[in-house]
Tab-separated table of C-alpha atoms in Angstrom:
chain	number	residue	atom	x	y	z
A	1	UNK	CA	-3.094	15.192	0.020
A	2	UNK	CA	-2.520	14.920	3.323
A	3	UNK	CA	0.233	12.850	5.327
A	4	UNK	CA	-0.368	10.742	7.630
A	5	UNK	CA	1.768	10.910	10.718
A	6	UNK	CA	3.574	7.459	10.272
A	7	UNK	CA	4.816	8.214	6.239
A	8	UNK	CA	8.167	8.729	5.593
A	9	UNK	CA	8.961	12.590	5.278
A	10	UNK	CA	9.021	14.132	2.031
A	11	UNK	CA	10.848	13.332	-0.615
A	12	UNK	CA	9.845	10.052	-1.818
A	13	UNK	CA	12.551	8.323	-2.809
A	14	UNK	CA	10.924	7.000	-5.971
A	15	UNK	CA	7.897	8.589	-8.111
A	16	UNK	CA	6.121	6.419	-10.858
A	17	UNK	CA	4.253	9.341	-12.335
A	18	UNK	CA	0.594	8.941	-13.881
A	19	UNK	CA	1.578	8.735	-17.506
A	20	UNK	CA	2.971	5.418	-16.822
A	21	UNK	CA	1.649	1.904	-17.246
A	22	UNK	CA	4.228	-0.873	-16.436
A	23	UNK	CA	4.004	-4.385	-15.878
A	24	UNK	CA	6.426	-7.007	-13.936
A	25	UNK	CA	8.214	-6.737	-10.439
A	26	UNK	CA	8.876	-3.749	-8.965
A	27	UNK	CA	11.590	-3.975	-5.704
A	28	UNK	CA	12.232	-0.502	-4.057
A	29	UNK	CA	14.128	-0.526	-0.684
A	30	UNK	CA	13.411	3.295	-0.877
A	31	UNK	CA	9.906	4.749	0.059
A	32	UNK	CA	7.478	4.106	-3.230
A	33	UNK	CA	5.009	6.478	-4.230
A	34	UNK	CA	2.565	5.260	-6.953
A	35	UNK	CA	0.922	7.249	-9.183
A	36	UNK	CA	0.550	5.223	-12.634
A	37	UNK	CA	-1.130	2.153	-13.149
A	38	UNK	CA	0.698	-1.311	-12.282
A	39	UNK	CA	-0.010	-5.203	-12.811
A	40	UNK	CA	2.893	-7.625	-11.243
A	41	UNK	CA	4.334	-8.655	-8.103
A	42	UNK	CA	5.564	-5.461	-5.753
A	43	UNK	CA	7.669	-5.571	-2.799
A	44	UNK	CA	8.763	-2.127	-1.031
A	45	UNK	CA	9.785	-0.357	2.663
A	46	UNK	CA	6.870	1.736	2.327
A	47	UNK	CA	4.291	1.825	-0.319
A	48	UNK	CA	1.863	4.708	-0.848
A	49	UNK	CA	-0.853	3.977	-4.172
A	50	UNK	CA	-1.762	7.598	-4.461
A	51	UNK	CA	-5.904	8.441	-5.633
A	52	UNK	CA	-5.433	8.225	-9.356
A	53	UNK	CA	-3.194	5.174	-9.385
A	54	UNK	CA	-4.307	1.485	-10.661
A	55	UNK	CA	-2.697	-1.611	-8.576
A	56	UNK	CA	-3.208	-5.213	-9.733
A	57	UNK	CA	-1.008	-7.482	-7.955
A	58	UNK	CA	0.027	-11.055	-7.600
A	59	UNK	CA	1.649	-10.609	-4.547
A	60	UNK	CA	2.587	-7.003	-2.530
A	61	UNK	CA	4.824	-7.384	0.427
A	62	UNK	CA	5.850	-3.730	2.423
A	63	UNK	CA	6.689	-2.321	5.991
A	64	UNK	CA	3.991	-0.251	5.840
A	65	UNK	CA	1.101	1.080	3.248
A	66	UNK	CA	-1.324	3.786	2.488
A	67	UNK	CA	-4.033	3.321	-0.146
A	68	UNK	CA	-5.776	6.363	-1.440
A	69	UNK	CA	-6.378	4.539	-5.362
A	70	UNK	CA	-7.030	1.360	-6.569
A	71	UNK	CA	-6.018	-2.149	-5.518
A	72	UNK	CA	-6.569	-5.890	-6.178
A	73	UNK	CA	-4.667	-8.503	-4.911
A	74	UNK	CA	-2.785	-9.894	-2.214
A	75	UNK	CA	-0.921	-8.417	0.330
A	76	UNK	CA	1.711	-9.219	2.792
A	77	UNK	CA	2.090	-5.971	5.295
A	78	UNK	CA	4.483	-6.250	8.225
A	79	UNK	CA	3.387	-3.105	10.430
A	80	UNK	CA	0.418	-0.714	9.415
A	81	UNK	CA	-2.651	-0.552	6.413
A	82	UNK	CA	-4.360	2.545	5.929
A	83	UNK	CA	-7.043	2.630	3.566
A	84	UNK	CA	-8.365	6.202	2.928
A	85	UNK	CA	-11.436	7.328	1.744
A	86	UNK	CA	-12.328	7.052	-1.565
A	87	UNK	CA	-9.690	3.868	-2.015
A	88	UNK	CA	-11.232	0.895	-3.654
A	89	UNK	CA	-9.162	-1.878	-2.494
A	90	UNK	CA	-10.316	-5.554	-3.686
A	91	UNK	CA	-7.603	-7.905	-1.655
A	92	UNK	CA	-6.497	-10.314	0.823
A	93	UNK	CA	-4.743	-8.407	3.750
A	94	UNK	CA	-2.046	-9.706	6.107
A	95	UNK	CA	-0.600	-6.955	8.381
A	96	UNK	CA	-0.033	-5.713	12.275
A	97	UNK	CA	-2.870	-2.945	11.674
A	98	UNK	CA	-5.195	-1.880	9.262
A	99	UNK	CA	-7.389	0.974	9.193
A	100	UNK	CA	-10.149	1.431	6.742
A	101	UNK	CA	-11.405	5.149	6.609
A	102	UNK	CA	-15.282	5.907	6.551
A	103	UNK	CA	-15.759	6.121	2.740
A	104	UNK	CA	-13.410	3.637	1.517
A	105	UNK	CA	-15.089	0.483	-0.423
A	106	UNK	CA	-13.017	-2.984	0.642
A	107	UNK	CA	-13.663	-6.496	-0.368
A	108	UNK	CA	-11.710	-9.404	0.834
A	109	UNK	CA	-10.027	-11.238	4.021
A	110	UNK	CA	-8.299	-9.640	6.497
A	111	UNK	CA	-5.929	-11.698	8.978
A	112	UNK	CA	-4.030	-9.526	11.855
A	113	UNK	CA	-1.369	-10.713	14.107
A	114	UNK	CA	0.909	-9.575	16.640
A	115	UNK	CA	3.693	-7.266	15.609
A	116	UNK	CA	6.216	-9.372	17.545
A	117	UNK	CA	5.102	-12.567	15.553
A	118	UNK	CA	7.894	-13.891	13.191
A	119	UNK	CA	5.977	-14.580	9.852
């Protein structure tokens, strides 16, 4: 898959591989890379849901994201959104910037504010 220009260089510092379904909070201060299926709150530096991967959450807070899979919920992004083709994302979006690729299905708000705002 490609990499996009503002993700953190390889390695990830934590994989959650396919195979796995989980449930709960998950708090990484490391860069995330999501490949499994997940339903809880999430809060991480940098967040990437990779294509095959599942996201339901409550609440998702991050520095930055990339969607390439699935999400629902809410979200809570202080810098950048990108939302890839293919991604189905189903949320409420707070962040700096969000781009939504040509082929990517989204449903839900999206509210965008200045990156020097305090929020």
């Amino acid at each position: 898959m490609k990499r996009l220009n503002f993700e953190p260089p390889e390695p990830y510092g934590t994989h959650i591989g396919s195979a796995v379904a989980m449930n709960g909070k998950l708090s990484s201060s490391l860069p995330l890379h999501l490949l499994c299926t997940f339903h809880g709150t999430l809060n991480g530096t940098f967040i990437r849901i990779d294509r095959n991967a599942d996201v339901h959450t409550s609440t998702c807070t991050a520095q930055q994201m990339v969607i390439a899979g699935r999400f629902v919920g809410a979200m809570s992004v202080v810098d950048k959104v990108a939302i890839l083709p293919n991604a189905t994302v189903a949320a409420d979006i707070k962040a700096a910037d969000i781009q939504i690729a040509e082929g990517a299905t989204f449903e839900g708000s999206i509210e965008t504010y200045d990156r020097n705002e305090r929020h």
